[in-house]
Amino acid sequence: MVKVTRLEHLDGWELALEFSDGSSGRIDFAGFFAGKPGLLGQLDQLVFFRQVRLDPESGTLVWPNGVDLCPDVLRERATGVSPSWARGEDAA
């Protein structure tokens, strides 16, 4: 599984990410968490969203309320490339 190795806050809801496979990209989360229930709904507040941190152990983004996001999904959103397991390829 790929891991997030670098996180940079850009303007508003946008984040720049680098991954352990050398890929990189940006994700604009504007509106992504709108209307989501529970803990995900808290991320619809920009002040809270901006508290995101990179957890180097898990290699993904985490927030103070315990929400984290799958690094494979983040890579797909940032680069447009699906993970190998989603394409039916061996993850060897």
Short mmCIF file of N, CA and C in Angstrom, two decimals:
data_model
loop_
_atom_site.label_atom_id
_atom_site.label_comp_id
_atom_site.label_asym_id
_atom_site.label_seq_id
_atom_site.Cartn_x
_atom_site.Cartn_y
_atom_site.Cartn_z
N MET A 1 0.85 -1.18 0.00
CA MET A 1 0.00 0.00 0.00
C MET A 1 0.89 1.24 0.00
N VAL A 2 0.50 2.22 -0.76
CA VAL A 2 1.21 3.50 -0.84
C VAL A 2 0.94 4.30 0.44
N LYS A 3 1.88 5.15 0.82
CA LYS A 3 1.72 6.02 1.98
C LYS A 3 1.92 7.47 1.57
N VAL A 4 1.27 8.36 2.29
CA VAL A 4 1.50 9.79 2.12
C VAL A 4 2.79 10.11 2.85
N THR A 5 3.72 10.78 2.16
CA THR A 5 5.01 11.11 2.78
C THR A 5 5.17 12.60 3.03
N ARG A 6 4.32 13.41 2.40
CA ARG A 6 4.42 14.87 2.59
C ARG A 6 3.06 15.49 2.39
N LEU A 7 2.76 16.46 3.25
CA LEU A 7 1.50 17.20 3.21
C LEU A 7 1.82 18.68 3.23
N GLU A 8 1.18 19.42 2.34
CA GLU A 8 1.31 20.88 2.34
C GLU A 8 -0.07 21.50 2.24
N HIS A 9 -0.36 22.41 3.15
CA HIS A 9 -1.62 23.16 3.11
C HIS A 9 -1.50 24.23 2.04
N LEU A 10 -2.47 24.28 1.15
CA LEU A 10 -2.53 25.34 0.16
C LEU A 10 -3.69 26.26 0.53
N ASP A 11 -4.25 26.96 -0.40
CA ASP A 11 -5.37 27.85 -0.10
C ASP A 11 -6.64 27.08 0.18
N GLY A 12 -7.42 27.59 1.13
CA GLY A 12 -8.74 27.02 1.40
C GLY A 12 -8.69 25.55 1.74
N TRP A 13 -9.40 24.78 0.94
CA TRP A 13 -9.58 23.34 1.17
C TRP A 13 -8.57 22.50 0.39
N GLU A 14 -7.61 23.13 -0.24
CA GLU A 14 -6.69 22.40 -1.11
C GLU A 14 -5.43 21.94 -0.37
N LEU A 15 -5.05 20.70 -0.63
CA LEU A 15 -3.84 20.11 -0.06
C LEU A 15 -2.96 19.58 -1.19
N ALA A 16 -1.66 19.72 -1.03
CA ALA A 16 -0.69 19.09 -1.94
C ALA A 16 -0.10 17.90 -1.19
N LEU A 17 -0.04 16.76 -1.87
CA LEU A 17 0.43 15.53 -1.25
C LEU A 17 1.52 14.88 -2.08
N GLU A 18 2.46 14.24 -1.41
CA GLU A 18 3.45 13.39 -2.07
C GLU A 18 3.31 12.01 -1.46
N PHE A 19 3.61 10.99 -2.27
CA PHE A 19 3.39 9.60 -1.88
C PHE A 19 4.67 8.79 -1.95
N SER A 20 4.67 7.66 -1.26
CA SER A 20 5.86 6.81 -1.16
C SER A 20 6.28 6.21 -2.49
N ASP A 21 5.40 6.21 -3.49
CA ASP A 21 5.77 5.68 -4.80
C ASP A 21 6.34 6.76 -5.72
N GLY A 22 6.53 7.97 -5.17
CA GLY A 22 7.10 9.08 -5.95
C GLY A 22 6.07 9.95 -6.63
N SER A 23 4.81 9.57 -6.62
CA SER A 23 3.77 10.39 -7.25
C SER A 23 3.40 11.55 -6.34
N SER A 24 2.75 12.54 -6.92
CA SER A 24 2.30 13.71 -6.15
C SER A 24 1.11 14.33 -6.85
N GLY A 25 0.41 15.16 -6.13
CA GLY A 25 -0.73 15.85 -6.71
C GLY A 25 -1.43 16.70 -5.67
N ARG A 26 -2.49 17.33 -6.12
CA ARG A 26 -3.28 18.20 -5.26
C ARG A 26 -4.72 17.70 -5.20
N ILE A 27 -5.32 17.93 -4.04
CA ILE A 27 -6.74 17.60 -3.87
C ILE A 27 -7.43 18.83 -3.31
N ASP A 28 -8.53 19.21 -3.93
CA ASP A 28 -9.37 20.29 -3.41
C ASP A 28 -10.59 19.64 -2.76
N PHE A 29 -10.66 19.72 -1.46
CA PHE A 29 -11.73 19.09 -0.70
C PHE A 29 -12.95 20.00 -0.53
N ALA A 30 -13.00 21.14 -1.21
CA ALA A 30 -14.14 22.05 -1.08
C ALA A 30 -15.44 21.31 -1.39
N GLY A 31 -16.35 21.32 -0.44
CA GLY A 31 -17.65 20.68 -0.61
C GLY A 31 -17.64 19.17 -0.40
N PHE A 32 -16.49 18.57 -0.28
CA PHE A 32 -16.39 17.12 -0.17
C PHE A 32 -17.08 16.58 1.09
N PHE A 33 -16.98 17.30 2.19
CA PHE A 33 -17.54 16.83 3.45
C PHE A 33 -18.90 17.45 3.76
N ALA A 34 -19.42 18.27 2.86
CA ALA A 34 -20.71 18.93 3.08
C ALA A 34 -21.83 17.90 3.23
N GLY A 35 -22.60 18.05 4.29
CA GLY A 35 -23.74 17.18 4.52
C GLY A 35 -23.40 15.80 5.04
N LYS A 36 -22.12 15.53 5.29
CA LYS A 36 -21.73 14.22 5.83
C LYS A 36 -22.09 14.18 7.32
N PRO A 37 -22.55 13.04 7.78
CA PRO A 37 -22.93 12.93 9.19
C PRO A 37 -21.73 12.71 10.10
N GLY A 38 -21.93 12.97 11.37
CA GLY A 38 -20.95 12.63 12.40
C GLY A 38 -19.61 13.30 12.26
N LEU A 39 -18.56 12.51 12.50
CA LEU A 39 -17.19 13.03 12.51
C LEU A 39 -16.77 13.62 11.17
N LEU A 40 -17.20 13.01 10.07
CA LEU A 40 -16.85 13.56 8.75
C LEU A 40 -17.45 14.95 8.56
N GLY A 41 -18.63 15.18 9.11
CA GLY A 41 -19.28 16.48 8.99
C GLY A 41 -18.48 17.59 9.64
N GLN A 42 -17.70 17.27 10.67
CA GLN A 42 -16.86 18.28 11.31
C GLN A 42 -15.83 18.83 10.34
N LEU A 43 -15.42 18.02 9.37
CA LEU A 43 -14.40 18.46 8.41
C LEU A 43 -14.94 19.46 7.40
N ASP A 44 -16.24 19.71 7.43
CA ASP A 44 -16.84 20.70 6.54
C ASP A 44 -16.62 22.12 7.07
N GLN A 45 -16.04 22.23 8.25
CA GLN A 45 -15.68 23.54 8.81
C GLN A 45 -14.20 23.77 8.51
N LEU A 46 -13.90 24.82 7.77
CA LEU A 46 -12.53 25.05 7.30
C LEU A 46 -11.53 25.11 8.46
N VAL A 47 -11.90 25.75 9.56
CA VAL A 47 -10.99 25.85 10.70
C VAL A 47 -10.62 24.45 11.21
N PHE A 48 -11.58 23.56 11.24
CA PHE A 48 -11.29 22.19 11.69
C PHE A 48 -10.54 21.41 10.61
N PHE A 49 -10.96 21.55 9.36
CA PHE A 49 -10.29 20.84 8.26
C PHE A 49 -8.81 21.16 8.24
N ARG A 50 -8.45 22.41 8.49
CA ARG A 50 -7.05 22.85 8.43
C ARG A 50 -6.19 22.27 9.55
N GLN A 51 -6.79 21.54 10.48
CA GLN A 51 -6.03 20.89 11.54
C GLN A 51 -5.48 19.53 11.10
N VAL A 52 -5.64 19.21 9.84
CA VAL A 52 -5.15 17.93 9.32
C VAL A 52 -3.63 17.82 9.50
N ARG A 53 -3.19 16.63 9.81
CA ARG A 53 -1.76 16.34 9.99
C ARG A 53 -1.42 15.04 9.28
N LEU A 54 -0.17 14.88 8.96
CA LEU A 54 0.32 13.64 8.39
C LEU A 54 0.77 12.74 9.53
N ASP A 55 0.22 11.54 9.59
CA ASP A 55 0.66 10.55 10.57
C ASP A 55 1.72 9.69 9.88
N PRO A 56 2.99 9.86 10.24
CA PRO A 56 4.05 9.14 9.54
C PRO A 56 3.99 7.62 9.77
N GLU A 57 3.42 7.20 10.87
CA GLU A 57 3.33 5.75 11.13
C GLU A 57 2.33 5.08 10.20
N SER A 58 1.14 5.67 10.07
CA SER A 58 0.12 5.08 9.20
C SER A 58 0.26 5.55 7.76
N GLY A 59 0.98 6.67 7.56
CA GLY A 59 1.19 7.18 6.22
C GLY A 59 -0.05 7.77 5.59
N THR A 60 -0.86 8.42 6.42
CA THR A 60 -2.06 9.03 5.88
C THR A 60 -2.39 10.32 6.63
N LEU A 61 -3.46 10.97 6.20
CA LEU A 61 -3.93 12.21 6.81
C LEU A 61 -4.84 11.88 7.98
N VAL A 62 -4.68 12.62 9.08
CA VAL A 62 -5.50 12.42 10.26
C VAL A 62 -5.95 13.77 10.81
N TRP A 63 -7.10 13.75 11.48
CA TRP A 63 -7.64 14.94 12.13
C TRP A 63 -7.78 14.67 13.61
N PRO A 64 -7.88 15.73 14.42
CA PRO A 64 -7.97 15.56 15.88
C PRO A 64 -9.17 14.72 16.35
N ASN A 65 -10.22 14.63 15.55
CA ASN A 65 -11.39 13.84 15.95
C ASN A 65 -11.25 12.36 15.61
N GLY A 66 -10.08 11.95 15.08
CA GLY A 66 -9.84 10.55 14.78
C GLY A 66 -10.09 10.14 13.34
N VAL A 67 -10.64 11.03 12.54
CA VAL A 67 -10.88 10.71 11.13
C VAL A 67 -9.55 10.61 10.41
N ASP A 68 -9.43 9.56 9.59
CA ASP A 68 -8.29 9.44 8.69
C ASP A 68 -8.83 8.98 7.33
N LEU A 69 -8.02 9.14 6.32
CA LEU A 69 -8.43 8.78 4.96
C LEU A 69 -7.45 7.78 4.38
N CYS A 70 -7.97 6.83 3.63
CA CYS A 70 -7.15 5.79 3.02
C CYS A 70 -6.13 6.41 2.07
N PRO A 71 -4.84 6.12 2.24
CA PRO A 71 -3.83 6.72 1.35
C PRO A 71 -3.99 6.31 -0.10
N ASP A 72 -4.50 5.11 -0.38
CA ASP A 72 -4.74 4.70 -1.77
C ASP A 72 -5.80 5.59 -2.43
N VAL A 73 -6.83 5.90 -1.67
CA VAL A 73 -7.89 6.77 -2.19
C VAL A 73 -7.36 8.19 -2.40
N LEU A 74 -6.55 8.66 -1.46
CA LEU A 74 -5.95 9.99 -1.60
C LEU A 74 -5.08 10.05 -2.85
N ARG A 75 -4.27 9.02 -3.09
CA ARG A 75 -3.41 8.99 -4.27
C ARG A 75 -4.25 9.01 -5.54
N GLU A 76 -5.33 8.23 -5.55
CA GLU A 76 -6.21 8.20 -6.73
C GLU A 76 -6.81 9.58 -6.99
N ARG A 77 -7.27 10.24 -5.94
CA ARG A 77 -7.87 11.58 -6.12
C ARG A 77 -6.82 12.61 -6.54
N ALA A 78 -5.60 12.47 -6.02
CA ALA A 78 -4.55 13.45 -6.31
C ALA A 78 -3.93 13.24 -7.69
N THR A 79 -3.86 12.00 -8.16
CA THR A 79 -3.16 11.71 -9.41
C THR A 79 -4.05 11.22 -10.53
N GLY A 80 -5.25 10.75 -10.19
CA GLY A 80 -6.15 10.18 -11.19
C GLY A 80 -5.83 8.74 -11.54
N VAL A 81 -4.87 8.13 -10.82
CA VAL A 81 -4.48 6.75 -11.08
C VAL A 81 -5.03 5.85 -9.98
N SER A 82 -5.81 4.84 -10.37
CA SER A 82 -6.38 3.89 -9.41
C SER A 82 -5.28 3.02 -8.82
N PRO A 83 -5.47 2.58 -7.57
CA PRO A 83 -4.50 1.65 -6.98
C PRO A 83 -4.47 0.34 -7.76
N SER A 84 -3.33 -0.35 -7.71
CA SER A 84 -3.18 -1.59 -8.46
C SER A 84 -4.23 -2.62 -8.07
N TRP A 85 -4.61 -2.67 -6.78
CA TRP A 85 -5.60 -3.65 -6.35
C TRP A 85 -6.96 -3.36 -6.97
N ALA A 86 -7.25 -2.09 -7.23
CA ALA A 86 -8.54 -1.73 -7.83
C ALA A 86 -8.56 -2.04 -9.32
N ARG A 87 -7.38 -2.14 -9.91
CA ARG A 87 -7.29 -2.49 -11.33
C ARG A 87 -7.13 -3.98 -11.54
N GLY A 88 -7.14 -4.78 -10.43
CA GLY A 88 -7.02 -6.22 -10.53
C GLY A 88 -5.59 -6.69 -10.70
N GLU A 89 -4.62 -5.82 -10.40
CA GLU A 89 -3.21 -6.19 -10.51
C GLU A 89 -2.71 -6.69 -9.18
N ASP A 90 -1.69 -7.53 -9.21
CA ASP A 90 -1.06 -7.99 -7.97
C ASP A 90 -0.39 -6.84 -7.28
N ALA A 91 -0.47 -6.81 -5.97
CA ALA A 91 0.15 -5.75 -5.19
C ALA A 91 1.54 -6.16 -4.70
N ALA A 92 2.20 -7.02 -5.43
CA ALA A 92 3.51 -7.53 -5.01
C ALA A 92 4.58 -6.52 -5.01
#
